[in-house]
Amino acid sequence: MLTIKRLGTCSSESKIAYYTEIASIEYYESSYEPHGIWFGNFASQMKLLDKNVTHNDLLNLAQGLSTDGKALVENAGKEHWIGQDLTFSAPKSVSVLFGLSDETEREQIQKAHLNAVKKVLKYAEKNIIETRTGFDEFKNREKVITNKSLFAIFEHSSSRALDPQLHSHCLLLNLTHVDGVGVRSIESLKLHKYQKALGVMYRNELSYQLNKNLNIDIQHDEEFFKLPSVPDELCKRFSKRSEAITESIANTVLLDTSSARNKAALYTRENKVHLPRETLFKNWEIEAENWKPIFPDVRKNHDLTINDYKDDIFKELVEYQSVFQHKDILEIVNKYSQWLGLGVNAAIKYIEILVQDAELVQIYKPNIGMCYTTQRQLDLEKKFYSDATAYAKLKPHSFFNEKTTGIQLSNEQKVALDGVISGGSLIAINGLPGTGKSYLMRELNNQYLDKGYKLIGACIAAKASESLQESSGINSKTLDSILLKLDNGSLKFTNKTVIVLDEAGMCGIEQLNKLMEHAITAGSKLLLLGDHNQLSPVRSGNPYFRLMNLIPTFELNNIQRQTKQVDIDNVLKIKDGDVASVFNDLDSRGNLCFKKDHLASKGQLVNDWYEEYKNNPNENFMVASTKEDVAHINKLARYKLQLDQALTGVPVQLLNYENQVLDIQRNERIMFRKNAHEIGVTNGSVGNVKSIKKLIDRSVNVAVVLDNGKEITFNSKFYSAIDYGYGMTTHKSQGLTCDNAFIYFSERYLSRELTYVQMSRSRNAPKVYCSSALMEKTEYLHELAFKAQVETEKIDAFELFN
């Protein structure tokens, strides 16, 4: 696994100490962790290669100075950006093997890890890391790869929870050398784009090194690999949460006093507690109950070759995107190679063969560079767009709308309504968030029912289908379930069927093609309803966006959700990519909170949310991009309710579907994570616990009042797919409308589409919370705005050939 964190500027001495602590020779004695070492061609040029990193050398170079304190670049000093932290982490089974092996084998595992890290850094140095050299004739930035980088590598042996976790922090300093020009700063955007590929390359090389030098067998483990010789139970035992939010920590970050805030910093420091390695090894041996690894004498050879996976590789390359680049081929080929223990060199050699295959279609576009698709994907898209264009011209269902059935519509809603019912068999409505799409669908349903038609709603998510049915009266199901029923014959479309595909922008081309084929066969009408600015499809293609230029499309642009014009304007600014001014506006209005520590920021978010939540629970939601952030928010929210005695009754423990122990009380807010029609819930349903009772067989009966007013009861023996429901991910929030949205931002998981969805959920101005120990507020907001302006790359092969 590889994470890349962009480091801030050297704006204060304490900030420098945050980075240089790990390079201090006094701290990193041999009994703790190995000394850091210098690596890279620029390190070699500076005569630092493989030498120990000293505090002063790293401090100077981080500021753009030479080791003797002379300026190397124009902005040397406190305003110089330090660089990037690339952290390579071994799979859990490798870390456990490292922690429980004898000294000789442990050193070999360390060597295998370091060799894999260096292999990837060398590749990045030679092929990815760039610097700016000026402008071309069109005033575009020119960039060159210098093949001269400066890394400081620090090996760590444990996680924050002091479990075995072999990993290396590789600080890529913001310095390189261009022959004939001198020292320059680096350009890191391409490095971030290659993050996943580089992470897989590390795992591939690590599996190769372990297999070659220690005869260790490698086994497939979803995206990763694992060592079958290390028991899964042992890996689980050594996978304690790196940051358990205890009651003490939660209460501390939720209390609003200066002394509590100071105390919170002690609980939530980024740096972990360190112990001597000998102590860690002894502790791990005791915890493993003296389990000892066995290293075979003979290396096991795989029966398969990488070419045996060729069809799987081609299929996976277009599973999530129609058009892919070299970085995607690099990622997927290395992923399959890791399971065979082939290593990076073998993977790169196979890629050279693969790109010559007849199934791979090469495309060159000036603004993209060299990219690829498969012949199968290209044929699918050509046929789909040709069929869609022709079907949109047919009008067997057209009729004249004489009057509405009692619902008051705006002018643009009336135009869309008339256009749909008098238009062709394939048509689209593209509406900004909060423009009344659901309201319009209710009237559309009424119109078609009067003419003897049956409307069927299809949605990507179960929660969205539930919302569409409640708001419009259209009988709705998930698209997957509809396609399954169509395929097995339990559902049939007719020429009196109108299919409404909601959130159509999230539908991939293969799914939409299947739905359209069934509609064409039956002579049904297909209406695509969505907003192309919101989340793009998870699967390959971006058909809804492309179809808007090929079929009749009606626009809804009159935003009615937000109560103030400034908030409407902000939604439109995000749509157009002007995110920085929106952050600045929210900051000036007191709706943006920035703190150095992420738990302190989340604590403030929960405090602010609770002031609104306690008066109206169903209209105040917390949203974050990652499951980890949502888990933190949920835990803190629950402690906040306990502090206010809002949760009543004796807590009952329930083991949920992810083997997490949840403490549930009356008034608890829970989210259902899987569809269960027998109890009346869908994935994403939220409700409040009315009663909870533990039975004699140790199962738990839970009665819940859902947000739609329906009361349901379930038993944990038969249904356990629940979690706390105070916060939700951005994907869960799409389609949501509420009074107030409280949003936690992380720069690692941002795009324009994610930001657009998050910031457009609430009627009132959203409240934004963020944190960084590495950057000042202005730097971090700049970083957020930069990441939030980047659009998700979703290109159709069809688009590049037309």
Tab-separated table of N, CA and C in Angstrom, residues 149 302 370 711 759 793 798:
chain	number	residue	atom	x	y	z
A	149	SER	N	16.298	12.845	-8.236
A	149	SER	CA	15.436	13.115	-7.085
A	149	SER	C	16.209	12.901	-5.798
A	302	HIS	N	4.779	-21.322	-9.631
A	302	HIS	CA	3.368	-21.249	-10.027
A	302	HIS	C	3.165	-21.938	-11.382
A	370	MET	N	-1.020	9.731	-25.007
A	370	MET	CA	-1.341	8.389	-25.472
A	370	MET	C	-2.289	7.710	-24.493
A	711	GLU	N	-42.499	2.067	11.128
A	711	GLU	CA	-41.898	1.346	12.253
A	711	GLU	C	-41.578	-0.082	11.824
A	759	MET	N	-21.736	20.050	-1.101
A	759	MET	CA	-22.061	21.445	-0.817
A	759	MET	C	-23.452	21.852	-1.294
A	793	GLU	N	-11.862	11.905	-14.193
A	793	GLU	CA	-11.601	11.584	-15.588
A	793	GLU	C	-12.533	10.466	-16.039
A	798	PHE	N	-15.890	6.328	-27.552
A	798	PHE	CA	-16.692	6.899	-28.629
A	798	PHE	C	-16.350	8.370	-28.841
